Structures are given as structure tokens and as C-alpha cells.
Amino acid sequence: MSDSKKPLRSQAWFGQRNKSGFIYRSWLKNQGHPNDSFTGRPVIGICNTWSDLTPCNAHFRDLAEWVKRGVYEAGGMPLEFPVMSLGEPLMRPTAMLFRNLASMDVEESIRANPLDGIVLLTGCDKTTPATLMGAASVDLPTIVVSGGPMLNGKYEGREIGSGTDLWKFSEDLRCDRMSYEEFQNAESCMARSIGHCMTMGTASTMACMVEALGLTLPGGAAIPAADSRRRRLAQLSGRRIVTMVQEDTLLSKIVTRASLENAIMVNASIGGSTNFIVHLLAIAGRLGLPLSLDDFDQLGSKLPLLLNLMPSGEFLMEDFFYAGGLPAVIRELLPKLHQEVLTVNGKSVKENNQHAECYNSKVIRSADDPVVAEAGIAVLRGNLCESGAIIKPSAASPTLMNHRGRAVVFENIDDYHRRIDDPDLEIDASSVMVLKNVGPKGYPGMAEVGNMGLPKKLLDQGVRDMVRISDGRMSGTAFGTVVLHGAPEAAVGGNLALVRDGDFITLNVSKRQLSLDISEAELQSRRRQWKPAPPHASRGYLGLFLKEVEQADTGVDFTFLKGGSGSAAPRDSH
Ligand code: FES
């Protein structure tokens, strides 16, 4: 049934007329498959990140059934398999610690099994990059079906956004502007349907990233999880992956340097999460494609912010879908994009999006009337971040983008929690908060704590933003003048480790500068006195992580996972 000249990979298992073939076919027949399931139908692996522990992906068993329906309709044979699922809200110390582990699970599960094409079911933040990194290291025909955002949060007659309003509620609770009962009620109002966070947080950013890369059927990113059109997308993706196998459309034919550049430009125009950077760098690394931190600044920082979504704007993903979804943004950006790059439906970016309509110009603005004229990510350099740091200008306060202030230093996250609300803490609105040891090795796992909450005494005075600097990440739903991903991190001896209380720090975003205003001689003197903290672990996965993880400027992947090992069928197991 395959049109491809290449024999199906799965036939290395099912096509054998011997004892091994018997084993490969017979045990699967216990699920009722007839003989002709094994005689040349493309076998489609549905890589499912379902888990009750990943609430954003808890509807994926249903979604997988719709993918299967499409695969059967197109003449393929679907086989669903579970992989490690990464639930952002529950996993400690941070789901990011396990992104590379999950990617290894995906890579090896695909390669070890008789699969010809892959459908990745992804939703909660890390599930998208983890599965895509693993699939990229195998490089079979691959299509992504994201799980869709939750419906808009509704609280006391107004819209509330995942995460974004949580930061506000938690500060209201700390300042007694909100009771605990009201706080609990808000919990129920925020996550009121299936799906992932419905702000332009990391999950929505990742869904838009895969659509911008060409890995999702057009318009897929914004469809709410609860909308029946999400099931239709799954069904159509099931049909399409069978054809992709027949056409031998490998993942590496879709994800190229040009499509990476498109994704960076689209991310700037939607106000996407800063987490996009580490994930795209890691995905590019798996495919051996050149991509550096500076590409994000050069390609994205001069582009307009078109999408008016929280945390940078007012609306939510449901509004984005009704306004036309990502195709309406891409159409507006087309003159700047690589228009001819191939996408999973066999058409180019231009063909897919050139006739997209915008139905609500308050949500999706035109290039002539953007939310912010220059958005994207700014990459900072200086003696405080020798390998770079980043800031998201659209989420920052314009008045703080050029700022010099006195450092108030927290040596680690425990130190921060212990002292932040100490009435005697010497800090005012002009101070620069510095948080060390929350990077890849320091936390460990590079937790989303970079947007550290402000001291209660300043909140009480009405202060709502301050310059904050760390080697960690921040949630895509968060906001503020927050410098993130400082590299090298403090735990490996980056200059961030050498900052002391009272030092002056200069942030100048327009000049892309972040500097610690002390002499080189003083810096060297402090360096000689610096001693690394003992590692968090020496055994198990954490031991491996600490040994192998790279810094933020290259994607926080493991050194030994760069590149791929291909899709050749391993030797027989019998
Ligand atoms: Fe899962 Fe936000 S917690 S997407």
C-alpha cells in the first residue's frame, strides 16, 4: 500500500517469513489485528504524553482515538505508546530537569519499534520540546498534534489567564488584598476545562512554534482543547501522517534553518515565552542545524508584537482562535518569512497562510498598528553574562529598560525565601534583585523562579516591578523586567557568582548591555576566593544531568544527545 520507493521500515519486523516474523506479528494479533495489517500498511506510532499527573494532557487518550481514526481511514495501522510525561504544575524540583530524560525515552521508543511515521501528542510546556527532540534524533516522518489551550478563565465577571493572574493573586494574598477563600475560588475559575495554559505561556508558545516550523496542520495551535475542531485536527493529522510516510517526508525535510528562522520571527510577533529559546536551540542541536543565541536577537528583536495576549497583552488563546489563529499572524508576517518552506501538509508556508483572515483586530493587530513596535527577545552581553542573558522587552517596564541600581543578592532560592519579606532587608524600588544558583546545575534543572516576587514591604508601597537578574528561567505566563538565562551560571563560576550586596549593576536593553560595575582587578580577586558548592548528587539521573547538561546559551541539552542516531532498524531481538 506504500507509494514510497523505500521499503517500509516496519517491514524489517513484520515482513519476515520466519520465527522472528511470527513473534513480531503474533503477539500484536492478541489485539485483533488481521493478517493484512502487517503486509505493507504504514505503521504509525502515536507518541502519547497522557498522564493524570500532567493535567494539561489528561484528555490525550481521547485525542489519540481520533488520530487512530484518521490513520485507519488512510490505510495505515496506528499503534499508540506512552512516554514519560512532564507535568509542569506538579513535578519537583522542576519539569525542566526531566526534559532531556523524556526526550531519550521518546527517541529510543521510536527507534526500537516497528514504526514508519510518528504523531506526537503534546501539550504541557516540556512535553513538546522533549518529544520533538527525541523524534528529531530518529528523523522519521513526524507530525505534531498539540492538545489545545483551556477555555478562558472567568473570575468574578472578568477574564483571568493561567499563571499571569496567579502571580497577581498571590501578591494580593500576601498583602491581604485577597482572602484565602477567594484565592481558592480563583483556582477553580482559572483551570475550568481540559487543555493547557491559555495565556501565551510556554505551552501556547510551543504549540505556535510547531505550527510555525511547519510540523502541525495549519491553524492547529490555537484551537481550544474543548472545541470539537481539536478532534478533527487529530483525525486529519492521522490521515496526513500516512501520506507523509508514503511520500517519505522526513522531519528533517520540514525543520530546516529556514523554518527555524520562521519560528523565531513568529515567536517575536506573538510575544512568545522566553523558554522558546532553550527549546529551539536544543531541537536545532538534535538536527545538526546551526542556531545561536544571537539569531534570536538579530531575527526577532526588530519585529512588531502583533498578538495582544497575556502576559504581554489583554486577551487569551480562546480569543486568539476566534480572531483567526496563527495563520492570521503568519499572513501579516509573510513578507519577512521564508515563504516557500515546506510544511507537513505538503504545501508551503505561503500557500497555507496567504489567504488567512483576521476577525478581530483588537486581538491580532496589523503590522501598521502593532501592540509594540519592536518585540522579540533581546540578548544581553557584558561581564555579568559572558555567554549571554536574555530579556523579553514586551513583558518588561519601559522605565526600567535602562537602569542602574544597587544589587540585593540572594545566594540561592532558599536564601531568597528566607529573607525576601524580612522588614530589615535593605532594598528599595531602584535596587536590582540578583538570584544566584537557579541555573541548569545550580537549582538543578533551571527552574522558573527568575521572576522572583517583590518584597512585601515594597508591594505595600505600590511597587509592581523591579529589575531582577538570575541564571534561571521564568514561566512563559510571567512578566516584569526580568533578566534570565544568565550564562555561564553561578554554579559553574560565571561572574554572577561574584556579585555582592551593594555592587552597582547597569542594564541597558537598547545597548544590549548587562554589567557589574566593579574593576577587573576586584573581579579577579573575588574569583580567586570563590568555591563551587558540592554537587546536588553524584548518582542516578541527577548525577548524569549534572555531569552532562549544557548551559542555557546552547539549549540545556546533554552533550551526548546532540545530533541523531537515525532510524535504521536495530538487529532482531530473537
Ligand atoms: Fe501545563 Fe501551563 S501548566 S501548560
Coordinates of C-alpha atoms and ligand atoms in Angstrom, one line a residue:
M1 CA 0.0 0.0 0.0
S2 CA 3.0 2.3 0.2
D3 CA 3.8 4.7 -2.8
S4 CA 7.3 5.3 -1.5
K5 CA 10.1 3.6 -3.3
K6 CA 11.7 3.0 0.0
P7 CA 10.5 -0.2 1.7
L8 CA 8.6 0.5 4.9
R9 CA 10.8 0.4 8.0
S10 CA 8.2 -1.7 9.8
Q11 CA 8.6 -4.5 7.2
A12 CA 12.0 -5.2 8.8
W13 CA 9.9 -6.6 11.6
F14 CA 6.6 -7.7 10.1
G15 CA 7.8 -8.8 6.6
Q16 CA 9.9 -11.7 7.9
R17 CA 8.6 -15.2 7.0
N18 CA 10.3 -16.9 9.9
K19 CA 10.3 -17.4 13.6
S20 CA 11.1 -13.7 14.2
G21 CA 8.3 -12.6 12.0
F22 CA 5.9 -14.9 13.8
I23 CA 6.9 -13.3 17.1
Y24 CA 6.6 -9.7 15.8
R25 CA 3.1 -10.4 14.3
S26 CA 1.6 -13.0 16.6
W27 CA 1.8 -11.1 19.9
L28 CA 0.2 -8.0 18.3
K29 CA -2.6 -10.2 17.0
N30 CA -3.8 -10.5 20.6
Q31 CA -5.3 -7.1 19.9
G32 CA -7.2 -8.4 17.0
H33 CA -5.1 -7.2 14.0
P34 CA -5.8 -9.3 10.8
N35 CA -3.0 -10.6 8.6
D36 CA -3.2 -7.7 6.2
S37 CA -2.3 -5.2 9.0
F38 CA 1.2 -6.5 8.5
T39 CA 1.6 -6.6 4.8
G40 CA 2.6 -3.1 3.9
R41 CA 0.4 -0.7 5.8
P42 CA 2.4 2.3 7.1
V43 CA 2.7 1.7 10.9
I44 CA 2.1 5.0 12.7
G45 CA 3.3 5.4 16.3
I46 CA 1.1 7.7 18.3
C47 CA 3.5 9.0 21.0
N48 CA 1.2 9.9 23.9
T49 CA 2.2 12.1 26.8
W50 CA -1.1 11.4 28.6
S51 CA -0.9 11.3 32.3
D52 CA -3.2 12.1 35.2
L53 CA -0.1 13.8 36.7
T54 CA 0.0 16.1 33.7
P55 CA -3.4 17.8 33.9
C56 CA -2.8 19.8 30.7
N57 CA -2.5 16.5 28.8
A58 CA -5.2 14.5 30.7
H59 CA -7.5 14.4 27.6
F60 CA -5.0 12.8 25.4
R61 CA -6.3 9.2 25.4
D62 CA -9.5 10.6 23.7
L63 CA -7.4 12.6 21.3
A64 CA -5.3 9.6 20.4
E65 CA -8.5 7.7 19.3
W66 CA -9.2 10.5 16.8
V67 CA -5.7 10.2 15.4
K68 CA -6.2 6.4 15.1
R69 CA -9.5 7.0 13.2
G70 CA -7.6 9.1 10.6
V71 CA -4.7 6.6 10.3
Y72 CA -7.2 3.8 9.6
E73 CA -9.1 5.9 7.1
A74 CA -5.8 6.5 5.2
G75 CA -4.9 2.8 5.2
G76 CA -2.3 2.9 8.0
M77 CA -2.0 0.9 11.2
P78 CA -1.9 3.0 14.4
L79 CA 0.0 1.9 17.4
E80 CA -0.2 4.2 20.5
F81 CA 2.6 4.2 23.0
P82 CA 3.2 6.0 26.3
V83 CA 6.3 8.0 27.1
M84 CA 7.3 9.9 30.1
S85 CA 5.0 12.8 30.7
L86 CA 6.2 16.1 32.2
G87 CA 3.6 17.9 34.2
E88 CA 4.6 21.5 34.9
P89 CA 2.4 22.1 38.0
L90 CA 3.4 19.0 40.0
M91 CA 6.9 18.0 39.2
R92 CA 9.7 18.9 41.6
P93 CA 12.2 20.5 41.6
T94 CA 11.2 21.5 38.0
A95 CA 9.8 19.6 35.0
M96 CA 12.8 21.1 33.0
L97 CA 15.1 18.7 34.9
F98 CA 13.5 15.8 33.1
R99 CA 13.1 17.3 29.6
N100 CA 16.2 15.5 28.3
L101 CA 15.3 12.3 30.0
A102 CA 11.8 12.3 28.4
S103 CA 13.5 13.0 25.0
M104 CA 15.6 9.9 25.5
D105 CA 12.5 7.8 26.2
V106 CA 10.9 9.1 23.0
E107 CA 14.0 8.6 20.8
E108 CA 14.6 5.1 22.0
S109 CA 10.9 4.1 22.0
I110 CA 10.6 5.2 18.4
R111 CA 13.8 3.6 17.2
A112 CA 13.3 0.3 18.9
N113 CA 9.8 -0.3 17.5
P114 CA 8.4 -1.1 14.1
L115 CA 7.2 2.4 13.2
D116 CA 7.2 4.2 9.9
G117 CA 5.7 7.6 11.0
I118 CA 5.1 9.4 14.2
V119 CA 2.3 11.5 15.6
L120 CA 3.5 13.4 18.7
L121 CA 0.7 14.3 21.1
T122 CA 2.0 17.3 23.1
G123 CA 0.6 19.9 25.4
C124 CA 2.1 21.0 28.7
D125 CA 5.2 23.0 28.4
K126 CA 8.1 20.5 28.3
T127 CA 6.1 17.7 26.5
T128 CA 6.5 19.5 23.2
P129 CA 10.3 20.1 23.1
A130 CA 11.0 16.7 24.8
T131 CA 9.1 14.7 22.2
L132 CA 10.3 16.8 19.3
M133 CA 14.0 16.5 20.4
G134 CA 13.6 12.7 20.7
A135 CA 11.8 12.4 17.3
A136 CA 14.4 14.6 15.7
S137 CA 17.2 12.3 16.7
V138 CA 15.5 9.5 14.9
D139 CA 14.1 11.5 11.9
L140 CA 11.1 9.7 10.7
P141 CA 8.1 11.4 9.1
T142 CA 6.6 13.3 12.0
I143 CA 3.5 15.4 12.7
V144 CA 2.6 17.2 15.9
V145 CA -0.9 17.3 17.4
S146 CA -1.0 19.8 20.3
G147 CA -3.7 19.3 22.9
G148 CA -5.1 22.8 22.7
P149 CA -5.5 25.5 25.4
M150 CA -8.1 25.6 28.1
L151 CA -11.1 27.9 27.8
N152 CA -10.6 31.4 29.0
G153 CA -10.5 31.6 32.8
K154 CA -13.5 33.5 34.3
Y155 CA -13.5 35.0 37.8
E156 CA -16.0 37.4 39.3
G157 CA -17.2 38.6 35.9
R158 CA -13.7 39.1 34.3
E159 CA -11.3 37.0 32.3
I160 CA -8.3 35.6 34.1
G161 CA -5.3 34.0 32.5
S162 CA -3.3 30.9 33.5
G163 CA -0.3 31.8 35.5
T164 CA -0.5 35.5 34.6
D165 CA -3.3 36.2 37.1
L166 CA -1.8 33.7 39.6
W167 CA 1.2 36.0 40.1
K168 CA -1.2 38.9 40.8
F169 CA -3.5 36.8 43.1
S170 CA -0.5 35.5 45.1
E171 CA 0.8 39.1 45.7
D172 CA -2.8 40.2 46.6
L173 CA -2.9 37.3 49.2
R174 CA 0.5 38.3 50.7
C175 CA -0.7 41.9 51.1
D176 CA -4.2 40.9 52.5
R177 CA -6.0 42.3 49.5
M178 CA -7.5 38.8 48.9
S179 CA -8.8 36.2 51.4
Y180 CA -7.7 32.6 51.3
E181 CA -11.3 31.6 50.4
E182 CA -11.2 34.0 47.4
F183 CA -7.8 32.6 46.5
Q184 CA -9.3 29.0 46.4
N185 CA -12.3 30.1 44.4
A186 CA -9.9 31.7 41.8
E187 CA -8.2 28.3 41.5
S188 CA -11.4 26.7 40.2
C189 CA -12.1 29.6 37.9
M190 CA -8.7 29.6 36.3
A191 CA -8.5 26.0 35.1
R192 CA -12.1 25.3 34.2
S193 CA -11.7 23.0 31.2
I194 CA -9.4 20.4 29.6
G195 CA -6.3 21.8 28.0
H196 CA -3.0 23.6 28.6
C197 CA -2.5 27.2 29.9
M198 CA -4.5 29.6 27.9
T199 CA -2.2 32.6 28.1
M200 CA 0.7 32.9 25.7
G201 CA 2.8 30.9 28.2
T202 CA 5.2 28.2 27.2
A203 CA 2.6 25.6 26.2
S204 CA 0.9 28.0 23.8
T205 CA 4.3 29.2 22.6
M206 CA 5.3 25.6 21.9
A207 CA 2.1 24.9 20.0
C208 CA 2.7 28.0 17.9
M209 CA 6.4 27.1 17.5
V210 CA 5.5 23.7 15.9
E211 CA 2.9 25.3 13.7
A212 CA 5.5 28.0 12.6
L213 CA 8.0 25.3 12.0
G214 CA 5.5 23.6 9.7
L215 CA 5.0 20.5 11.9
T216 CA 1.3 21.0 12.6
L217 CA -1.6 21.2 10.2
P218 CA -2.3 24.9 9.6
G219 CA -4.4 26.7 12.2
G220 CA -3.9 23.9 14.8
A221 CA -2.1 25.8 17.6
A222 CA -5.0 27.9 18.9
I223 CA -8.0 25.6 18.7
P224 CA -9.3 25.2 22.3
A225 CA -8.9 21.7 23.7
A226 CA -12.6 21.6 24.4
D227 CA -13.6 22.6 20.8
S228 CA -14.7 19.7 18.6
R229 CA -12.3 21.0 15.9
R230 CA -9.4 19.8 18.0
R231 CA -10.6 16.3 17.4
R232 CA -11.0 17.0 13.8
L233 CA -7.4 18.2 13.7
A234 CA -6.3 15.0 15.3
Q235 CA -8.2 12.9 12.8
L236 CA -6.9 14.9 9.8
S237 CA -3.3 14.6 11.2
G238 CA -3.8 10.8 11.4
R239 CA -4.7 10.7 7.7
R240 CA -1.9 13.0 6.8
I241 CA 0.9 11.2 8.5
V242 CA 0.1 8.1 6.4
T243 CA 0.6 10.1 3.3
M244 CA 3.8 11.6 4.7
V245 CA 5.2 8.1 5.1
Q246 CA 4.3 7.3 1.6
E247 CA 6.0 10.5 0.4
D248 CA 9.0 9.9 2.7
T249 CA 8.6 13.4 4.2
L250 CA 11.1 13.2 7.0
L251 CA 11.1 15.5 9.9
S252 CA 14.4 16.9 8.7
K253 CA 12.7 18.0 5.4
I254 CA 10.3 20.2 7.4
V255 CA 12.6 21.5 10.1
T256 CA 15.4 23.4 8.4
R257 CA 17.5 26.5 9.1
A258 CA 14.8 28.5 7.2
S259 CA 11.9 27.1 9.2
L260 CA 13.8 27.7 12.5
E261 CA 14.2 31.4 11.4
N262 CA 10.5 31.5 10.6
A263 CA 9.7 30.2 14.1
I264 CA 11.9 32.8 15.7
M265 CA 10.2 35.6 13.8
V266 CA 6.7 34.2 14.5
N267 CA 7.6 33.9 18.2
A268 CA 8.6 37.6 18.3
S269 CA 5.3 38.6 16.8
I270 CA 3.2 36.6 19.2
G271 CA 5.1 37.6 22.3
G272 CA 6.1 34.0 23.0
S273 CA 7.7 32.7 26.1
T274 CA 11.4 33.1 26.8
N275 CA 11.5 29.3 27.2
F276 CA 11.2 29.1 23.4
I277 CA 14.9 29.9 23.2
V278 CA 16.3 27.0 25.1
H279 CA 13.9 24.6 23.5
L280 CA 14.5 25.7 19.9
L281 CA 18.3 25.6 20.4
A282 CA 18.0 22.1 21.7
I283 CA 15.8 21.0 18.8
A284 CA 18.2 22.5 16.3
G285 CA 21.1 20.8 18.0
R286 CA 19.5 17.4 17.5
L287 CA 19.2 18.0 13.8
G288 CA 22.7 19.5 13.5
L289 CA 21.3 22.8 12.3
P290 CA 23.3 25.9 13.2
L291 CA 21.5 28.2 15.6
S292 CA 22.9 30.6 18.2
L293 CA 21.5 32.9 20.9
D294 CA 22.3 35.9 18.7
D295 CA 20.0 34.6 16.0
F296 CA 17.0 35.3 18.3
D297 CA 18.0 38.9 18.7
Q298 CA 19.0 39.5 15.1
L299 CA 15.9 37.9 13.6
G300 CA 13.3 38.8 16.2
S301 CA 14.0 41.9 18.1
K302 CA 13.1 44.4 15.4
L303 CA 9.7 42.8 14.7
P304 CA 6.4 44.2 15.9
L305 CA 4.3 42.4 18.5
L306 CA 1.1 41.7 16.7
L307 CA -0.7 39.5 19.2
N308 CA -2.5 41.1 22.1
L309 CA -2.4 38.2 24.5
M310 CA -1.4 37.9 28.2
P311 CA 1.2 38.1 29.6
S312 CA 2.2 40.9 27.2
G313 CA -1.3 42.0 26.4
E314 CA -5.0 41.6 27.3
F315 CA -6.6 38.6 25.6
L316 CA -6.4 34.8 25.8
M317 CA -5.9 31.8 23.5
E318 CA -9.7 31.3 23.0
D319 CA -9.9 34.8 21.7
F320 CA -6.9 34.2 19.5
F321 CA -8.6 31.2 17.9
Y322 CA -11.8 33.1 17.2
A323 CA -9.7 36.0 15.8
G324 CA -8.2 33.8 13.2
G325 CA -5.4 31.9 15.0
L326 CA -1.8 31.7 14.0
P327 CA -2.4 31.8 10.2
A328 CA -3.7 35.4 10.6
V329 CA -0.4 36.4 12.3
I330 CA 1.7 34.5 9.8
R331 CA -0.1 36.2 6.9
E332 CA 0.8 39.6 8.4
L333 CA 4.4 38.5 8.7
L334 CA 4.7 36.8 5.3
P335 CA 6.8 39.5 3.7
K336 CA 9.5 38.8 6.3
L337 CA 9.3 35.0 6.4
H338 CA 10.8 32.3 4.2
Q339 CA 7.6 31.7 2.3
E340 CA 8.5 28.6 0.3
V341 CA 9.5 26.3 3.1
L342 CA 7.6 23.0 3.2
T343 CA 5.1 22.1 5.9
V344 CA 3.6 18.8 6.9
N345 CA 0.5 19.1 4.6
G346 CA 2.8 19.2 1.6
K347 CA 2.2 22.9 1.0
S348 CA 4.4 25.9 1.6
V349 CA 4.0 28.5 4.4
K350 CA 2.8 30.9 1.8
E351 CA 0.2 28.5 0.4
N352 CA -1.1 27.7 3.8
N353 CA -1.4 31.2 5.2
Q354 CA -1.7 33.8 2.4
H355 CA -5.5 34.0 2.5
A356 CA -5.9 33.8 6.3
E357 CA -8.3 36.3 7.7
C358 CA -8.2 38.3 10.9
Y359 CA -11.7 38.5 12.5
N360 CA -10.7 40.7 15.5
S361 CA -8.1 43.4 15.1
K362 CA -8.1 44.1 18.8
V363 CA -6.6 40.6 19.3
I364 CA -4.5 40.2 16.2
R365 CA -3.1 43.6 15.2
S366 CA -1.8 44.6 11.8
A367 CA 1.9 45.3 11.2
D368 CA 0.9 49.0 10.8
D369 CA -0.8 49.1 14.2
P370 CA 1.2 46.7 16.4
V371 CA 0.9 46.2 20.2
V372 CA 4.6 47.1 20.5
A373 CA 6.7 48.3 17.6
E374 CA 9.8 46.2 18.5
A375 CA 9.2 43.0 20.5
G376 CA 11.1 39.7 20.4
I377 CA 13.9 38.8 22.7
A378 CA 16.9 41.0 23.5
V379 CA 20.2 39.1 24.1
L380 CA 22.3 40.9 26.6
R381 CA 26.1 40.8 26.9
G382 CA 28.6 42.0 29.5
N383 CA 30.8 40.9 32.4
L384 CA 27.7 39.7 34.2
C385 CA 26.8 37.2 31.5
E386 CA 29.9 36.3 29.4
S387 CA 27.9 33.8 27.3
G388 CA 24.7 35.9 27.2
A389 CA 21.5 36.5 29.0
I390 CA 18.1 37.4 27.7
I391 CA 15.1 39.7 28.5
K392 CA 11.7 39.9 26.9
P393 CA 11.1 43.6 26.4
S394 CA 7.4 43.3 25.7
A395 CA 6.9 41.9 29.2
A396 CA 9.1 44.5 30.9
S397 CA 8.5 48.0 32.2
P398 CA 9.8 50.6 29.7
T399 CA 11.0 52.8 32.6
L400 CA 13.4 50.1 33.8
M401 CA 14.9 49.1 30.5
N402 CA 17.8 51.5 31.0
H403 CA 18.6 51.3 34.7
R404 CA 21.5 51.4 37.1
G405 CA 20.9 50.1 40.6
R406 CA 22.4 48.6 43.7
A407 CA 22.4 44.9 43.9
V408 CA 20.5 43.0 46.6
V409 CA 21.9 39.5 46.3
F410 CA 20.2 36.2 47.2
E411 CA 22.7 33.3 47.1
N412 CA 20.1 30.7 46.2
I413 CA 16.3 30.2 46.3
D414 CA 16.3 29.2 50.0
D415 CA 18.1 32.4 50.9
Y416 CA 15.5 34.3 48.8
H417 CA 12.5 32.7 50.6
R418 CA 14.2 33.3 54.0
R419 CA 14.8 37.0 53.6
I420 CA 12.5 38.5 51.0
D421 CA 9.9 39.6 53.5
D422 CA 12.3 40.5 56.2
P423 CA 11.4 44.1 57.2
D424 CA 15.1 44.8 57.7
L425 CA 16.1 43.8 54.2
E426 CA 17.9 46.8 52.7
I427 CA 16.0 47.3 49.4
D428 CA 14.1 49.9 47.6
A429 CA 12.4 50.2 44.2
S430 CA 15.6 51.2 42.5
S431 CA 17.5 48.1 43.7
V432 CA 18.4 45.3 41.4
M433 CA 17.5 41.9 42.8
V434 CA 20.0 39.2 42.0
L435 CA 19.2 35.5 42.4
K436 CA 22.1 33.0 42.1
N437 CA 22.3 29.3 41.7
V438 CA 19.0 28.7 39.9
G439 CA 20.6 27.7 36.6
P440 CA 20.8 24.2 34.9
K441 CA 23.3 22.8 37.5
G442 CA 22.6 25.2 40.4
Y443 CA 18.9 24.6 41.1
P444 CA 19.2 21.9 39.5
G445 CA 17.1 22.0 36.3
M446 CA 17.0 25.7 35.7
A447 CA 13.7 26.4 37.5
E448 CA 11.2 29.1 36.6
V449 CA 12.0 31.3 39.6
G450 CA 13.7 34.1 37.7
N451 CA 10.6 36.3 38.1
M452 CA 11.0 36.3 41.9
G453 CA 8.2 38.1 43.7
L454 CA 9.0 41.5 45.1
P455 CA 9.4 42.2 48.8
K456 CA 6.1 42.6 50.7
K457 CA 7.1 46.0 52.1
L458 CA 7.6 47.3 48.5
L459 CA 4.4 45.8 47.3
D460 CA 2.6 47.6 50.1
Q461 CA 4.1 50.8 48.8
G462 CA 2.7 50.1 45.4
V463 CA 5.9 49.0 43.7
R464 CA 4.9 46.5 40.9
D465 CA 8.1 45.9 39.0
M466 CA 11.9 45.9 39.7
V467 CA 14.9 44.8 37.7
R468 CA 15.6 41.1 38.5
I469 CA 18.6 39.1 37.3
S470 CA 19.2 35.4 37.6
D471 CA 20.6 32.3 35.8
G472 CA 17.2 30.7 35.9
R473 CA 14.1 30.8 33.6
M474 CA 10.7 32.3 34.1
S475 CA 7.3 30.9 33.4
G476 CA 6.0 32.0 30.0
T477 CA 2.9 33.3 31.7
A478 CA 5.0 35.7 33.8
F479 CA 6.0 39.3 33.2
G480 CA 8.3 42.0 34.5
T481 CA 11.8 43.5 33.9
V482 CA 13.4 40.1 34.4
V483 CA 16.9 39.2 33.0
L484 CA 17.1 35.4 32.6
H485 CA 19.3 32.6 31.4
G486 CA 22.5 34.2 32.6
A487 CA 25.4 32.1 31.3
P488 CA 27.7 30.7 32.5
E489 CA 25.5 30.2 35.6
A490 CA 26.7 31.0 39.1
A491 CA 27.1 27.3 40.0
V492 CA 29.9 26.8 37.4
G493 CA 31.6 30.0 38.3
G494 CA 30.0 32.5 36.0
N495 CA 30.6 36.1 37.1
L496 CA 27.0 36.1 38.5
A497 CA 28.5 34.1 41.4
L498 CA 30.8 37.0 42.3
V499 CA 28.1 39.7 42.7
R500 CA 27.9 41.1 46.3
D501 CA 25.3 43.2 48.1
G502 CA 25.8 46.9 47.3
D503 CA 27.6 46.4 43.9
F504 CA 26.1 48.6 41.2
I505 CA 24.7 46.9 38.1
T506 CA 23.8 48.5 34.8
L507 CA 21.1 47.2 32.5
N508 CA 20.8 48.9 29.1
V509 CA 18.5 47.0 26.9
S510 CA 18.8 49.2 23.8
K511 CA 22.6 48.8 24.0
R512 CA 22.2 45.1 24.9
Q513 CA 24.4 45.6 28.0
L514 CA 24.4 44.0 31.4
S515 CA 27.4 44.8 33.5
L516 CA 28.6 44.6 37.0
D517 CA 30.3 47.9 37.7
I518 CA 33.4 46.8 39.5
S519 CA 37.0 46.8 38.3
E520 CA 38.6 43.8 36.6
A521 CA 41.1 43.5 39.4
E522 CA 38.3 43.3 42.0
L523 CA 36.5 40.7 39.8
Q524 CA 39.7 38.6 39.7
S525 CA 40.2 38.9 43.4
R526 CA 36.7 37.6 44.1
R527 CA 37.2 34.8 41.6
R528 CA 40.2 33.6 43.5
Q529 CA 38.1 33.4 46.6
W530 CA 35.1 31.7 45.0
K531 CA 34.5 28.0 45.7
P532 CA 31.9 25.8 44.0
A533 CA 29.1 24.3 46.1
P534 CA 29.2 20.5 46.4
P535 CA 27.1 18.9 43.6
H536 CA 23.5 18.1 44.4
A537 CA 24.0 14.4 43.5
S538 CA 26.6 12.0 42.1
R539 CA 24.4 9.0 41.1
G540 CA 21.3 8.3 39.2
Y541 CA 19.7 10.5 36.6
L542 CA 20.5 13.7 38.6
G543 CA 24.2 12.7 38.7
L544 CA 24.1 12.2 34.9
F545 CA 22.3 15.5 34.4
L546 CA 24.8 17.4 36.5
K547 CA 27.7 15.8 34.6
E548 CA 26.3 16.3 31.1
V549 CA 24.0 19.3 30.9
E550 CA 25.0 22.3 28.8
Q551 CA 24.4 25.9 29.7
A552 CA 21.4 28.0 28.7
D553 CA 23.1 29.7 25.7
T554 CA 23.3 26.3 23.9
G555 CA 19.9 24.8 24.9
V556 CA 20.4 22.9 28.2
D557 CA 20.6 19.6 26.3
F558 CA 23.0 16.8 27.2
T559 CA 26.3 16.9 25.4
F560 CA 26.0 13.3 24.3
L561 CA 22.5 13.8 22.9
K562 CA 23.4 16.4 20.3
G563 CA 22.7 15.1 16.8
G564 CA 20.9 11.9 15.9
S565 CA 21.4 8.2 15.5
G566 CA 19.0 7.7 12.6
S567 CA 16.1 5.4 12.1
A568 CA 17.8 2.2 10.9
A569 CA 16.0 -0.9 12.3
P570 CA 18.2 -2.3 15.1
R571 CA 19.1 -6.1 14.9
D572 CA 16.5 -8.7 15.7
S573 CA 15.6 -9.3 19.3
H574 CA 15.3 -13.1 19.0
Ligands
FES1 FE1 0.7 22.8 31.7 FE2 0.8 25.5 31.9 S1 0.9 24.0 33.5 S2 0.7 24.2 30.2

